[in-house]
CSV table of C-alpha atoms in Angstrom, one decimal:
chain,number,residue,atom,x,y,z
F,1,MET,CA,40.3,41.7,28.8
F,2,ALA,CA,38.5,40.1,25.8
F,3,ASN,CA,39.3,37.7,23.0
F,4,VAL,CA,37.8,38.9,19.7
F,5,PHE,CA,38.3,38.4,16.0
F,6,LYS,CA,37.0,40.8,13.4
F,7,ARG,CA,37.6,40.1,9.8
F,8,GLY,CA,39.2,43.0,7.8
F,9,LYS,CA,40.4,42.7,4.2
F,10,MET,CA,41.0,39.0,3.9
F,11,ILE,CA,41.3,36.7,0.9
F,12,SER,CA,38.9,34.3,2.8
F,13,GLY,CA,36.3,37.0,2.4
F,14,VAL,CA,36.2,36.4,-1.4
F,15,VAL,CA,37.7,33.0,-2.0
F,16,ASP,CA,35.5,30.2,-0.6
F,17,SER,CA,38.3,27.7,-0.5
F,18,TYR,CA,40.0,29.7,2.2
F,19,LEU,CA,37.1,28.9,4.6
F,20,ALA,CA,36.8,25.6,6.3
F,21,ASN,CA,35.2,24.0,9.3
F,22,ALA,CA,36.9,22.5,12.3
F,23,ILE,CA,36.1,20.7,15.6
F,24,ALA,CA,38.4,20.7,18.6
F,25,ALA,CA,38.4,18.5,21.7
F,26,VAL,CA,38.8,21.4,24.0
F,27,GLU,CA,37.1,24.9,24.2
F,28,VAL,CA,38.6,27.4,21.9
F,29,PRO,CA,38.4,31.1,22.0
F,30,ASP,CA,37.4,33.3,19.1
F,31,GLY,CA,40.5,34.5,17.2
F,32,ALA,CA,42.5,31.5,18.2
F,33,LEU,CA,45.3,30.0,16.1
F,34,VAL,CA,44.8,26.4,15.4
F,35,THR,CA,46.3,23.6,13.2
F,36,LEU,CA,44.1,21.4,11.0
F,37,GLY,CA,44.6,17.7,11.1
F,38,ASP,CA,42.5,14.9,9.3
F,39,LEU,CA,39.0,15.1,8.3
F,40,VAL,CA,36.5,14.2,11.0
F,41,ALA,CA,34.5,11.1,10.9
F,42,ASP,CA,31.0,11.6,9.4
F,43,THR,CA,28.5,10.8,12.1
F,44,THR,CA,25.4,11.3,9.9
F,45,TYR,CA,26.1,9.3,6.8
F,46,ASP,CA,28.4,6.2,7.6
F,47,ALA,CA,28.9,5.5,3.8
F,48,ASN,CA,30.9,8.8,3.5
F,49,GLY,CA,33.3,7.8,6.1
F,50,VAL,CA,34.5,11.4,6.8
F,51,GLU,CA,33.1,15.0,6.6
F,52,TYR,CA,34.4,16.5,3.4
F,53,ASP,CA,35.1,20.0,4.9
F,54,THR,CA,35.4,19.5,8.5
F,55,TYR,CA,38.9,19.0,10.1
F,56,VAL,CA,40.3,18.0,13.5
F,57,ALA,CA,41.6,21.2,15.1
F,58,ALA,CA,44.3,21.6,17.9
F,59,ALA,CA,46.6,24.1,19.2
F,60,PRO,CA,49.8,24.3,17.2
F,61,ALA,CA,52.6,22.1,18.5
F,62,ALA,CA,55.4,24.4,17.4
F,63,ALA,CA,55.4,28.1,16.6
F,64,THR,CA,56.3,27.3,12.9
F,65,ASP,CA,53.3,25.0,12.3
F,66,GLU,CA,50.9,26.0,9.5
F,67,VAL,CA,48.0,27.7,11.3
F,68,VAL,CA,44.5,29.0,10.5
F,69,ILE,CA,42.4,31.5,12.6
F,70,VAL,CA,39.1,30.8,14.3
F,71,ASP,CA,36.2,33.1,13.3
F,72,TYR,CA,33.4,31.8,15.5
F,73,ALA,CA,30.0,32.4,14.1
F,74,GLY,CA,28.3,31.6,17.4
F,75,ILE,CA,26.4,34.0,19.7
F,76,SER,CA,26.6,34.7,23.5
F,77,GLU,CA,24.9,31.9,25.5
F,78,GLY,CA,24.6,31.0,29.1
F,79,GLU,CA,22.6,29.3,31.7
F,80,ILE,CA,20.4,31.1,34.2
F,81,ALA,CA,18.3,29.1,36.8
F,82,GLY,CA,18.7,25.9,34.8
F,83,ASN,CA,17.6,27.4,31.5
F,84,GLU,CA,20.0,28.0,28.6
F,85,TYR,CA,19.8,31.3,26.9
F,86,LYS,CA,21.2,32.2,23.6
F,87,MET,CA,21.0,35.8,22.7
F,88,GLY,CA,22.7,38.8,21.1
F,89,ILE,CA,25.1,39.1,18.2
F,90,LYS,CA,28.7,38.2,18.1
F,91,LEU,CA,30.7,40.8,20.1
F,92,TYR,CA,33.7,39.6,22.2
F,93,GLY,CA,34.8,37.0,24.7
F,94,LEU,CA,33.1,34.2,22.7
F,95,LYS,CA,34.4,30.6,23.1
F,96,VAL,CA,33.7,27.6,20.9
F,97,PRO,CA,32.5,24.8,23.3
F,98,ALA,CA,34.5,21.6,23.0
F,99,GLY,CA,33.3,19.2,20.2
F,100,GLN,CA,31.2,22.0,18.5
F,101,ILE,CA,31.8,23.0,14.9
F,102,MET,CA,33.6,26.2,14.2
F,103,ARG,CA,34.5,28.3,11.1
F,104,VAL,CA,38.2,28.7,10.4
F,105,ARG,CA,39.9,31.0,7.9
F,106,ARG,CA,43.0,30.0,6.0
F,107,LEU,CA,45.4,32.9,6.0
F,108,GLY,CA,46.8,34.7,3.0
F,109,LEU,CA,49.8,37.1,2.9
F,110,HIS,CA,48.7,40.7,3.7
F,111,ASP,CA,45.3,39.6,5.2
F,112,LYS,CA,44.2,42.2,7.8
F,113,PHE,CA,42.1,41.5,10.8
F,114,TRP,CA,41.4,42.8,14.4
F,115,LEU,CA,42.3,40.7,17.5
F,116,GLY,CA,41.5,41.3,21.1
F,117,GLU,CA,44.2,41.7,23.8
F,118,ASP,CA,43.4,38.2,25.1
F,119,ASN,CA,44.3,36.7,21.7
F,120,PHE,CA,48.0,37.5,22.7
F,121,ALA,CA,50.1,35.8,25.3
F,122,SER,CA,51.2,39.3,26.5
F,123,ASP,CA,50.5,42.9,25.4
F,124,PRO,CA,51.8,43.5,21.8
F,125,THR,CA,53.5,46.7,20.7
F,126,VAL,CA,52.2,48.6,17.6
F,127,GLY,CA,54.8,48.4,14.9
F,128,GLN,CA,56.2,45.1,16.2
F,129,PHE,CA,55.3,41.5,15.4
F,130,ALA,CA,53.6,38.4,16.8
F,131,LYS,CA,53.9,34.8,16.0
F,132,ALA,CA,52.1,31.6,16.8
F,133,THR,CA,52.6,30.2,20.3
F,134,ALA,CA,53.5,26.5,20.7
F,135,SER,CA,50.9,24.5,22.5
F,136,ALA,CA,48.6,27.5,22.9
F,137,PHE,CA,45.9,29.3,21.0
F,138,THR,CA,47.4,32.7,21.3
F,139,HIS,CA,49.9,35.0,19.4
F,140,THR,CA,53.3,35.7,21.1
F,141,PRO,CA,54.6,39.3,20.6
F,142,ALA,CA,58.0,39.6,19.1
F,143,ALA,CA,60.2,42.7,18.6
F,144,ALA,CA,61.6,41.3,15.3
F,145,LEU,CA,60.2,39.4,12.5
F,146,PRO,CA,60.8,35.6,13.1
F,147,GLU,CA,63.0,33.8,10.7
F,148,SER,CA,60.3,31.5,9.6
F,149,GLY,CA,56.6,30.5,10.2
F,150,TYR,CA,53.4,32.5,10.6
F,151,ALA,CA,53.9,36.1,11.7
F,152,ILE,CA,51.7,39.2,11.9
F,153,LYS,CA,52.7,42.9,12.2
F,154,VAL,CA,50.6,44.9,14.6
F,155,LEU,CA,49.6,48.0,12.8
F,156,ALA,CA,47.2,49.9,15.2
F,157,LYS,CA,45.6,49.8,18.7
F,158,GLU,CA,42.1,50.9,19.5
F,159,GLY,CA,39.8,50.7,22.5
F,160,LEU,CA,37.1,48.0,22.3
F,161,THR,CA,33.9,49.4,23.5
F,162,THR,CA,30.4,48.0,23.6
F,163,GLY,CA,27.8,50.7,24.2
F,164,MET,CA,29.3,52.8,27.0
F,165,ARG,CA,31.5,49.9,28.4
F,166,ALA,CA,35.2,49.6,27.7
F,167,ASN,CA,36.3,46.1,27.2
F,168,GLY,CA,40.0,46.4,26.7
F,169,ASP,CA,42.0,46.9,23.5
F,170,ILE,CA,41.8,45.5,20.0
F,171,TYR,CA,44.7,45.4,17.6
F,172,LEU,CA,44.7,45.7,13.8
F,173,CYS,CA,47.1,43.1,12.5
F,174,GLU,CA,48.5,42.1,9.0
F,175,VAL,CA,49.9,38.8,8.0
F,176,VAL,CA,53.6,39.5,6.9
F,177,GLN,CA,54.8,35.9,6.7
F,178,LEU,CA,53.6,32.4,6.3
């Protein structure tokens, strides 16, 4: 019912080099898995040539690609009667508009974080695993640990509520393989 990413205990919370910026050519949901390509062209200072910490992002081409996770720092926004509104704090269901900068976190073994049910290709099972999905931004649940590549273990499942409203489920995940 909602895509969401909530940082838990992650190395990127204390080691700055595990944080980066990225720009994708398409809309990307919060909590998405992306691969990083080359540095983007610097459109402000032509002499630099490229932005020094902003990469081109795309969905992983293969499930075994090296991935990072999107932690969008944006807020809810929308248009009403021709006026654009930006309000609230980061909650759930946020999407990074195409061409807009986003924060990404490089993953470390044993990083823990929460993902919404829409961050998975299908419903995950607590105690089982999930891996990157080829050509998509989601995780694919797996009964067994994949032989190689990024994988998480689903540790717990909780209801996602905002106020009195139920917005689906969120899952506590731990990186168990890179």
